[in-house]
CSV table of C-alpha atoms in Angstrom, one decimal:
chain,number,residue,atom,x,y,z
A,1,MET,CA,0.0,-0.1,0.2
A,2,GLN,CA,1.8,3.2,-1.1
A,3,PHE,CA,0.8,6.6,-0.4
A,4,ARG,CA,2.5,10.1,0.2
A,5,LYS,CA,2.6,11.2,3.8
A,6,LEU,CA,2.6,14.7,5.1
A,7,THR,CA,5.9,14.2,6.6
A,8,ASP,CA,7.6,13.9,3.5
A,9,LEU,CA,6.5,17.1,1.9
A,10,ASP,CA,7.9,20.5,2.0
A,11,LEU,CA,5.1,22.5,3.3
A,12,ALA,CA,6.6,26.3,3.8
A,13,GLY,CA,4.3,28.7,2.6
A,14,LYS,CA,1.6,26.3,1.4
A,15,ARG,CA,-1.8,26.4,1.9
A,16,VAL,CA,-2.5,23.1,3.8
A,17,PHE,CA,-6.0,21.8,4.1
A,18,ILE,CA,-6.5,18.9,6.7
A,19,ARG,CA,-9.4,16.7,6.7
A,20,ALA,CA,-9.5,15.7,10.4
A,21,ASP,CA,-11.6,13.6,12.8
A,22,LEU,CA,-12.8,16.0,15.4
A,23,ASN,CA,-16.3,14.4,15.8
A,24,VAL,CA,-16.3,14.6,19.6
A,25,PRO,CA,-19.0,13.7,22.1
A,26,GLN,CA,-20.7,16.4,23.7
A,27,ASP,CA,-23.1,16.6,26.9
A,28,ASP,CA,-26.4,18.1,26.9
A,29,ASP,CA,-25.1,21.7,27.4
A,30,GLY,CA,-22.8,21.2,24.3
A,31,ALA,CA,-19.5,20.9,26.3
A,32,ILE,CA,-16.9,18.4,24.8
A,33,ALA,CA,-17.1,15.1,26.9
A,34,ASP,CA,-14.1,13.5,25.7
A,35,ASP,CA,-11.3,15.4,23.7
A,36,ALA,CA,-9.1,12.2,22.5
A,37,ARG,CA,-10.3,12.6,18.9
A,38,ILE,CA,-8.9,16.4,19.2
A,39,ARG,CA,-5.6,15.4,20.8
A,40,ALA,CA,-5.2,12.6,18.3
A,41,SER,CA,-5.2,15.1,15.4
A,42,LEU,CA,-2.8,17.7,17.1
A,43,PRO,CA,0.3,16.0,15.4
A,44,ALA,CA,-0.7,17.0,11.8
A,45,ILE,CA,-1.7,20.3,12.6
A,46,GLN,CA,1.6,21.1,14.7
A,47,LEU,CA,3.7,19.6,11.9
A,48,ALA,CA,2.1,21.8,9.1
A,49,ARG,CA,2.1,24.9,11.6
A,50,MET,CA,5.6,24.5,12.7
A,51,ALA,CA,6.6,24.0,9.2
A,52,GLY,CA,5.3,27.3,8.1
A,53,ALA,CA,1.9,26.3,6.3
A,54,ALA,CA,-1.3,28.4,6.3
A,55,VAL,CA,-3.3,25.5,8.1
A,56,MET,CA,-7.0,25.1,7.6
A,57,VAL,CA,-8.6,22.2,9.2
A,58,THR,CA,-12.0,20.6,8.8
A,59,SER,CA,-14.2,17.8,10.1
A,60,HIS,CA,-17.8,16.5,10.4
A,61,LEU,CA,-19.5,16.8,13.7
A,62,GLY,CA,-22.8,14.8,14.5
A,63,ARG,CA,-25.3,14.1,11.7
A,64,PRO,CA,-26.4,17.7,10.3
A,65,VAL,CA,-28.5,18.4,7.7
A,66,GLU,CA,-26.7,19.9,4.6
A,67,GLY,CA,-27.4,23.6,4.3
A,68,GLU,CA,-29.1,24.0,7.7
A,69,ILE,CA,-26.7,25.6,10.3
A,70,ARG,CA,-27.6,24.9,14.0
A,71,PRO,CA,-25.8,25.8,17.0
A,72,LEU,CA,-25.4,22.0,18.0
A,73,ASP,CA,-23.8,21.2,14.6
A,74,SER,CA,-21.2,23.9,15.0
A,75,LEU,CA,-17.2,23.2,15.4
A,76,ALA,CA,-17.3,26.3,17.9
A,77,PRO,CA,-16.4,24.1,21.0
A,78,VAL,CA,-13.7,22.3,19.0
A,79,ALA,CA,-12.3,25.4,18.2
A,80,ARG,CA,-12.1,26.9,21.6
A,81,ARG,CA,-10.5,23.4,22.9
A,82,LEU,CA,-7.9,23.5,19.8
A,83,SER,CA,-6.9,26.7,20.8
A,84,GLU,CA,-6.2,25.8,24.4
A,85,LEU,CA,-4.4,22.6,23.3
A,86,LEU,CA,-2.3,24.6,20.6
A,87,GLY,CA,-1.6,27.5,22.8
A,88,CYS,CA,-2.7,30.1,20.1
A,89,PRO,CA,-5.7,31.4,18.5
A,90,VAL,CA,-7.7,29.4,16.3
A,91,ARG,CA,-10.8,31.0,14.5
A,92,LEU,CA,-13.8,29.2,13.3
A,93,GLN,CA,-14.7,30.1,9.7
A,94,ALA,CA,-18.0,29.6,8.3
A,95,ASP,CA,-18.8,29.7,4.4
A,96,TRP,CA,-15.5,28.8,3.6
A,97,VAL,CA,-16.0,26.5,0.3
A,98,ASP,CA,-14.9,29.2,-2.0
A,99,GLY,CA,-12.0,30.2,0.0
A,100,HIS,CA,-13.1,33.8,0.7
A,101,PHE,CA,-11.1,34.2,4.0
A,102,SER,CA,-7.5,34.9,4.8
A,103,VAL,CA,-4.9,32.6,6.8
A,104,ALA,CA,-1.3,33.6,7.4
A,105,PRO,CA,1.7,31.1,7.3
A,106,GLY,CA,1.8,29.5,10.8
A,107,GLU,CA,-1.9,30.4,11.5
A,108,VAL,CA,-4.6,27.7,12.3
A,109,LEU,CA,-8.0,28.2,10.9
A,110,LEU,CA,-11.0,25.7,11.6
A,111,LEU,CA,-13.4,25.4,9.0
A,112,GLU,CA,-16.9,24.9,9.8
A,113,ASN,CA,-18.4,21.3,10.0
A,114,CYS,CA,-17.8,20.3,6.4
A,115,ARG,CA,-21.3,18.0,6.4
A,116,LEU,CA,-23.1,21.4,6.4
A,117,ASN,CA,-22.0,21.9,2.6
A,118,ARG,CA,-24.3,20.8,0.2
A,119,GLY,CA,-22.7,17.9,-1.8
A,120,GLU,CA,-20.7,16.7,0.8
A,121,LYS,CA,-22.3,13.5,1.4
A,122,ALA,CA,-22.7,12.7,-2.0
A,123,ASP,CA,-19.0,13.0,-2.9
A,124,SER,CA,-19.6,15.9,-5.1
A,125,ALA,CA,-16.8,16.6,-7.6
A,126,GLU,CA,-18.2,20.3,-8.3
A,127,LEU,CA,-18.0,20.9,-4.3
A,128,ALA,CA,-14.4,19.3,-4.2
A,129,GLY,CA,-13.4,21.2,-7.1
A,130,ARG,CA,-14.4,24.7,-5.6
A,131,ILE,CA,-12.2,23.6,-2.6
A,132,ALA,CA,-9.1,22.3,-4.7
A,133,ARG,CA,-9.0,25.8,-6.2
A,134,TRP,CA,-7.5,27.4,-3.0
A,135,CYS,CA,-5.5,24.6,-1.4
A,136,ASP,CA,-2.1,23.6,-2.1
A,137,VAL,CA,-1.9,20.4,0.0
A,138,TYR,CA,-4.8,18.1,0.9
A,139,VAL,CA,-4.2,16.1,3.9
A,140,ASN,CA,-6.4,13.0,5.0
A,141,ASP,CA,-5.9,12.6,8.9
A,142,ALA,CA,-9.4,10.7,9.6
A,143,PHE,CA,-9.0,7.3,9.1
A,144,ALA,CA,-12.3,6.7,11.1
A,145,THR,CA,-14.4,8.1,7.9
A,146,ALA,CA,-12.0,6.5,5.3
A,147,HIS,CA,-14.8,4.0,4.6
A,148,ARG,CA,-17.0,6.8,3.4
A,149,ALA,CA,-16.8,8.5,0.0
A,150,GLU,CA,-17.6,12.0,0.6
A,151,ALA,CA,-16.4,15.1,-0.9
A,152,THR,CA,-13.7,16.1,1.7
A,153,THR,CA,-12.5,12.3,2.3
A,154,HIS,CA,-12.6,11.0,-1.5
A,155,ALA,CA,-13.4,13.6,-4.3
A,156,LEU,CA,-11.1,16.1,-3.1
A,157,ALA,CA,-8.3,14.0,-2.6
A,158,LEU,CA,-8.5,12.9,-6.3
A,159,ILE,CA,-8.3,16.5,-7.6
A,160,ALA,CA,-6.3,18.6,-5.1
A,161,PRO,CA,-2.7,19.6,-6.4
A,162,VAL,CA,-1.1,17.2,-3.8
A,163,ALA,CA,-2.9,14.6,-1.6
A,164,CYS,CA,-1.4,12.8,1.3
A,165,ALA,CA,-1.9,11.1,4.6
A,166,GLY,CA,-1.5,12.6,7.9
A,167,PRO,CA,0.1,11.1,10.8
A,168,LEU,CA,-2.7,9.5,12.2
A,169,MET,CA,-4.0,8.1,8.7
A,170,ALA,CA,-0.4,6.7,7.9
A,171,GLY,CA,-0.1,5.0,11.6
A,172,GLU,CA,-3.3,3.4,11.4
A,173,LEU,CA,-2.5,2.0,7.6
A,174,GLU,CA,1.0,1.0,8.3
A,175,ALA,CA,-0.5,-0.8,11.7
A,176,LEU,CA,-3.5,-2.4,9.6
A,177,SER,CA,-1.1,-3.5,6.8
A,178,CYS,CA,1.5,-5.1,8.9
A,179,ALA,CA,-1.0,-7.0,10.7
A,180,LEU,CA,-3.3,-8.4,7.9
A,181,LEU,CA,-1.3,-7.4,4.6
A,182,ALA,CA,2.0,-8.8,5.1
A,183,PRO,CA,2.0,-10.1,8.7
A,184,GLU,CA,4.7,-11.9,10.5
A,185,ARG,CA,3.5,-15.6,11.1
A,186,PRO,CA,1.8,-17.3,12.9
A,187,LEU,CA,-1.1,-14.8,12.9
A,188,PHE,CA,-3.6,-15.0,15.4
A,189,ALA,CA,-6.9,-13.4,15.1
A,190,VAL,CA,-9.4,-13.2,18.0
A,191,VAL,CA,-13.0,-12.2,17.2
A,192,GLY,CA,-15.5,-12.0,19.9
A,193,GLY,CA,-19.0,-10.5,20.4
A,194,SER,CA,-22.5,-11.4,20.8
A,195,LYS,CA,-23.4,-12.4,17.5
A,196,VAL,CA,-21.9,-14.1,14.2
A,197,SER,CA,-24.2,-11.9,12.0
A,198,THR,CA,-22.8,-8.7,12.9
A,199,LYS,CA,-19.0,-10.2,12.1
A,200,LEU,CA,-19.8,-12.8,9.5
A,201,THR,CA,-17.9,-11.1,6.8
A,202,ILE,CA,-15.1,-10.1,8.9
A,203,LEU,CA,-14.8,-14.1,10.0
A,204,GLU,CA,-15.0,-15.1,6.4
A,205,ALA,CA,-12.2,-12.8,5.4
A,206,LEU,CA,-10.0,-13.8,8.3
A,207,ALA,CA,-10.5,-17.3,7.6
A,208,ASP,CA,-8.4,-17.2,4.2
A,209,LYS,CA,-5.6,-15.2,6.0
A,210,VAL,CA,-4.9,-16.3,9.6
A,211,ASP,CA,-3.4,-19.4,10.9
A,212,HIS,CA,-5.5,-19.5,13.9
A,213,LEU,CA,-9.1,-17.7,14.3
A,214,VAL,CA,-9.9,-17.7,17.9
A,215,VAL,CA,-13.7,-17.1,18.7
A,216,GLY,CA,-15.4,-15.9,21.8
A,217,GLY,CA,-18.7,-14.5,23.3
A,218,GLY,CA,-21.9,-15.4,21.6
A,219,ILE,CA,-20.0,-16.0,18.5
A,220,ALA,CA,-18.3,-19.0,20.2
A,221,ASN,CA,-21.6,-20.4,21.1
A,222,THR,CA,-22.7,-20.6,17.3
A,223,PHE,CA,-19.5,-22.3,16.6
A,224,LEU,CA,-19.8,-24.6,19.6
A,225,LEU,CA,-23.4,-25.5,18.2
A,226,ALA,CA,-21.8,-26.2,14.8
A,227,ALA,CA,-19.2,-28.6,16.3
A,228,GLY,CA,-22.4,-30.6,17.7
A,229,TYR,CA,-22.2,-29.3,21.3
A,230,LYS,CA,-25.3,-28.2,23.3
A,231,VAL,CA,-25.3,-24.5,24.4
A,232,GLY,CA,-28.6,-24.6,26.6
A,233,LYS,CA,-30.1,-21.1,26.6
A,234,SER,CA,-26.9,-19.5,25.7
A,235,LEU,CA,-27.2,-16.6,23.2
A,236,VAL,CA,-26.6,-18.3,19.9
A,237,GLU,CA,-27.6,-17.8,16.0
A,238,ALA,CA,-28.8,-21.5,15.1
A,239,ASP,CA,-29.4,-20.2,11.3
A,240,LEU,CA,-25.8,-19.3,10.9
A,241,VAL,CA,-24.3,-22.8,12.0
A,242,PRO,CA,-23.9,-23.7,8.4
A,243,ALA,CA,-21.9,-20.5,8.0
A,244,ALA,CA,-19.7,-21.4,11.0
A,245,ARG,CA,-19.3,-24.9,9.7
A,246,ARG,CA,-17.9,-23.4,6.4
A,247,ILE,CA,-15.5,-21.4,8.4
A,248,ILE,CA,-14.1,-24.3,10.3
A,249,ALA,CA,-13.9,-26.4,7.0
A,250,ARG,CA,-12.1,-23.7,5.1
A,251,MET,CA,-9.8,-23.2,8.0
A,252,ALA,CA,-9.1,-27.0,8.2
A,253,GLU,CA,-8.5,-27.2,4.6
A,254,ARG,CA,-5.4,-25.4,4.5
A,255,GLY,CA,-4.0,-26.5,7.8
A,256,ALA,CA,-5.3,-23.6,10.0
A,257,SER,CA,-7.6,-23.9,13.1
A,258,VAL,CA,-10.5,-22.5,14.8
A,259,PRO,CA,-9.6,-23.6,18.3
A,260,LEU,CA,-13.1,-24.0,20.3
A,261,PRO,CA,-13.5,-23.8,24.0
A,262,THR,CA,-12.9,-26.8,25.9
A,263,ASP,CA,-14.5,-25.6,29.1
A,264,VAL,CA,-16.6,-22.7,29.9
A,265,ILE,CA,-18.5,-20.6,32.7
A,266,VAL,CA,-22.2,-20.9,32.7
A,267,ALA,CA,-24.8,-19.2,34.7
A,268,ARG,CA,-28.8,-19.8,35.1
A,269,GLU,CA,-29.3,-16.1,34.7
A,270,PHE,CA,-27.8,-12.9,32.9
A,271,SER,CA,-26.9,-11.0,36.0
A,272,PRO,CA,-23.7,-9.9,37.8
A,273,THR,CA,-24.6,-11.7,40.9
A,274,ALA,CA,-25.5,-14.8,39.1
A,275,GLN,CA,-23.5,-18.0,40.3
A,276,ALA,CA,-20.6,-19.1,38.0
A,277,ILE,CA,-20.2,-22.5,37.1
A,278,VAL,CA,-17.2,-24.2,35.5
A,279,LYS,CA,-17.7,-26.9,33.5
A,280,PRO,CA,-16.6,-28.8,30.4
A,281,ALA,CA,-18.2,-27.5,27.1
A,282,THR,CA,-19.6,-30.8,26.4
A,283,ALA,CA,-21.7,-30.5,29.6
A,284,VAL,CA,-24.0,-27.3,29.6
A,285,ALA,CA,-27.3,-28.2,30.8
A,286,ASP,CA,-30.8,-26.9,29.0
A,287,ASP,CA,-31.1,-24.2,31.9
A,288,GLU,CA,-27.6,-22.7,31.7
A,289,MET,CA,-26.1,-20.2,29.5
A,290,ILE,CA,-22.5,-19.7,28.7
A,291,LEU,CA,-21.0,-16.3,29.9
A,292,ASP,CA,-17.3,-16.9,29.6
A,293,VAL,CA,-14.5,-19.3,28.6
A,294,GLY,CA,-13.2,-21.4,31.2
A,295,PRO,CA,-9.8,-21.6,33.0
A,296,GLU,CA,-8.5,-24.6,31.0
A,297,THR,CA,-9.4,-22.9,27.7
A,298,VAL,CA,-7.9,-19.6,28.7
A,299,ALA,CA,-4.7,-21.4,29.7
A,300,GLY,CA,-4.5,-23.2,26.3
A,301,LEU,CA,-5.3,-19.9,24.5
A,302,VAL,CA,-2.2,-18.3,26.4
A,303,ALA,CA,0.0,-21.2,25.6
A,304,GLN,CA,-0.9,-20.9,21.8
A,305,LEU,CA,-0.4,-17.2,21.9
A,306,ALA,CA,3.1,-17.7,22.9
A,307,SER,CA,4.0,-18.7,19.6
A,308,ALA,CA,2.4,-15.7,17.6
A,309,ARG,CA,4.2,-13.0,15.6
A,310,SER,CA,1.0,-11.1,14.8
A,311,ILE,CA,-2.3,-10.7,16.6
A,312,VAL,CA,-5.5,-9.0,15.5
A,313,TRP,CA,-8.1,-8.6,18.3
A,314,ASN,CA,-11.6,-7.6,18.0
A,315,GLY,CA,-14.0,-8.3,20.7
A,316,PRO,CA,-14.2,-10.0,24.2
A,317,LEU,CA,-14.4,-13.8,25.0
A,318,GLY,CA,-17.3,-13.3,27.5
A,319,VAL,CA,-19.5,-10.8,29.6
A,320,PHE,CA,-16.3,-9.1,31.0
A,321,GLU,CA,-18.5,-6.2,32.3
A,322,PHE,CA,-19.5,-8.8,34.9
A,323,ASP,CA,-16.7,-9.6,37.5
A,324,ALA,CA,-17.5,-13.2,37.6
A,325,PHE,CA,-17.5,-13.8,33.9
A,326,ALA,CA,-14.4,-11.2,33.2
A,327,ASN,CA,-11.5,-13.6,33.5
A,328,GLY,CA,-11.3,-15.0,29.9
A,329,THR,CA,-11.2,-11.2,28.7
A,330,ARG,CA,-9.0,-10.1,31.2
A,331,VAL,CA,-6.5,-13.1,30.7
A,332,LEU,CA,-6.5,-12.8,27.0
A,333,ALA,CA,-5.7,-9.0,27.3
A,334,GLU,CA,-2.8,-9.6,29.5
A,335,ALA,CA,-1.4,-12.4,27.3
A,336,ILE,CA,-1.7,-10.0,24.2
A,337,ALA,CA,0.0,-7.3,26.1
A,338,ALA,CA,2.7,-9.6,27.2
A,339,SER,CA,3.4,-10.9,23.8
A,340,ASP,CA,6.3,-9.9,21.9
A,341,ALA,CA,4.0,-10.1,18.5
A,342,MET,CA,2.9,-7.4,16.8
A,343,SER,CA,-0.7,-6.8,18.2
A,344,LEU,CA,-3.5,-4.6,16.8
A,345,ALA,CA,-7.0,-4.3,18.7
A,346,GLY,CA,-9.9,-2.3,17.7
A,347,GLY,CA,-13.6,-2.0,18.3
A,348,GLY,CA,-15.6,-0.5,21.0
A,349,ASP,CA,-15.8,-3.6,23.4
A,350,THR,CA,-12.1,-4.3,22.8
A,351,ILE,CA,-11.1,-0.7,23.6
A,352,ALA,CA,-13.2,-1.0,26.6
A,353,ALA,CA,-11.8,-4.1,27.8
A,354,ILE,CA,-8.3,-2.7,27.2
A,355,ALA,CA,-9.0,0.4,29.3
A,356,ARG,CA,-10.5,-1.8,32.2
A,357,PHE,CA,-7.7,-4.2,32.6
A,358,GLY,CA,-4.9,-1.2,32.1
A,359,VAL,CA,-3.1,-3.1,28.9
A,360,ALA,CA,-3.4,-0.1,26.7
A,361,GLU,CA,0.5,0.9,26.9
A,362,ARG,CA,1.5,-2.4,25.9
A,363,ILE,CA,-0.7,-3.0,22.7
A,364,SER,CA,1.2,-2.3,19.7
A,365,TYR,CA,-1.5,-0.4,18.1
A,366,ILE,CA,-5.1,0.4,19.2
A,367,SER,CA,-7.6,1.7,16.4
A,368,THR,CA,-10.4,3.8,17.5
A,369,ALA,CA,-11.5,4.0,14.1
A,370,GLY,CA,-14.7,1.7,14.5
A,371,GLY,CA,-16.6,1.4,11.3
A,372,ALA,CA,-13.1,1.8,8.7
A,373,PHE,CA,-11.4,-0.7,11.2
A,374,LEU,CA,-14.0,-3.3,10.9
A,375,GLU,CA,-14.4,-2.8,7.1
A,376,PHE,CA,-10.6,-3.2,6.7
A,377,LEU,CA,-10.8,-6.3,8.7
A,378,GLU,CA,-13.5,-7.5,6.0
A,379,GLY,CA,-11.1,-7.0,3.2
A,380,LYS,CA,-13.5,-4.2,1.9
A,381,SER,CA,-11.8,-1.4,-0.1
A,382,LEU,CA,-11.8,2.1,1.7
A,383,PRO,CA,-12.7,4.7,-0.7
A,384,ALA,CA,-10.6,7.4,1.1
A,385,VAL,CA,-7.5,5.1,1.1
A,386,GLU,CA,-7.7,4.2,-2.3
A,387,ALA,CA,-8.0,7.9,-3.5
A,388,LEU,CA,-4.8,8.5,-1.6
A,389,CYS,CA,-3.0,5.3,-3.2
A,390,GLN,CA,-4.2,6.4,-6.7
A,391,ARG,CA,-2.6,9.8,-6.2
A,392,ALA,CA,0.6,8.1,-5.2
A,393,ARG,CA,0.7,6.4,-8.6
A,394,ASP,CA,-0.1,9.3,-10.6
C-alpha cells in the first residue's frame, strides 16, 4: 500500500487543508465530554504549522442536515479546545467552500462542519473542485471516515494539487497493513462479540488469512453448536450454524485452526450476581447459558499465543462487564500485552476491555476508527484510502 505522507512534503508557505476527525462527544450543554480525537489530530496540525504552512482544518460533527446551520452542529466548542491545546488562537470560519478568507503562514483556521456543505455526503466533484482551487496540499488524517466516499474524504483527494496522509491516517494504515496484508506468522485473530451475524464477513475474510481464528462470546456459542455441542439457553444464532461450519472447514483445508473452548463458565441467569459455574463445554445444561470461557480454555489460549508473531483482536471472550465472567477477556488482554508479537486491537468493546484491564500501553496499536477498522478487517476497499493510493501512483 503506497501513499504520500505529510511528513515527506515541504510545506513552507503552502495552504494546507487537513481533513481531521474532530467528531467529539458532547454533553447536553454542548460541552466536549472527551477530547481524545482532538488530541489525536494535533500532530498533523502542529507539523504543518511549525513548517510554516497556512493551516486549514475541517471535520464533520454529528449528523447535520446539509445547508441547515444549527448551533448544535457547530465546531465552535472544538475551536475553543483546539486553541487551548495549541496555545494559540484558532478562528472558526463559516462559508469557506470558495476560499473567501485569509489565513497566514503559521496560523490555524478551523473550517466549519464540512457536512453542512451541500454535496458533501454525495461525494460531489463540483464541491471538491471549488475547494481544490485554493488549497495547495490536501491531507487526510481521518481514518475513522475512510470507509465513506464524501467530498472531503474522497473527491477532493482525487483532484487536489497534492494529496497525502496525515500521521494518524498513516499510522493506522501501516499498523493494519503490518497485521493483515504482510504479517509475520503465525498470525492469530481473536474475534469475539455477541453475534456471528454482525461479524460474519470479518470471520469469512480472516478465514483465508490467519493461522488461528479464536472465537469468543456469543460467536463462540454458534461455533460450538456447529461442532455438535449443546449450548443450553446461551445467546446463539442457529441459522448461522452452516456459515460457522463453512469457516471451520475452510480453515482446516489449509491447515489452519478454529480452536473452540474446552471448558466454559455458565450461569442460570444473565446477572452480575449470578453464580458462576465452571464445566466442560460438552456438559452445558438446558437451563444454563455460557457467559465466559473456562480456565482450561484460557490456559490453552495463552500457550498458543506464546508462538504468535502477529495478533489481531476484535471483541471480548465473555461478558467482561460482570466480574464473575471477566476472567477470559482479562487473561486474553494480559497475554496479548505480554506477547512479543505485533498486536493490533480495535472495536468499541475491545477498547473498553483494554481500558478496564490497564494494558493499553503494551498493545502495539489500538485503532479507534470503528467502522473503517471493521471494514478493513472484512477486506473491503476504503474509498478514502484508495484515493490516496491512486494519487501516489499518478
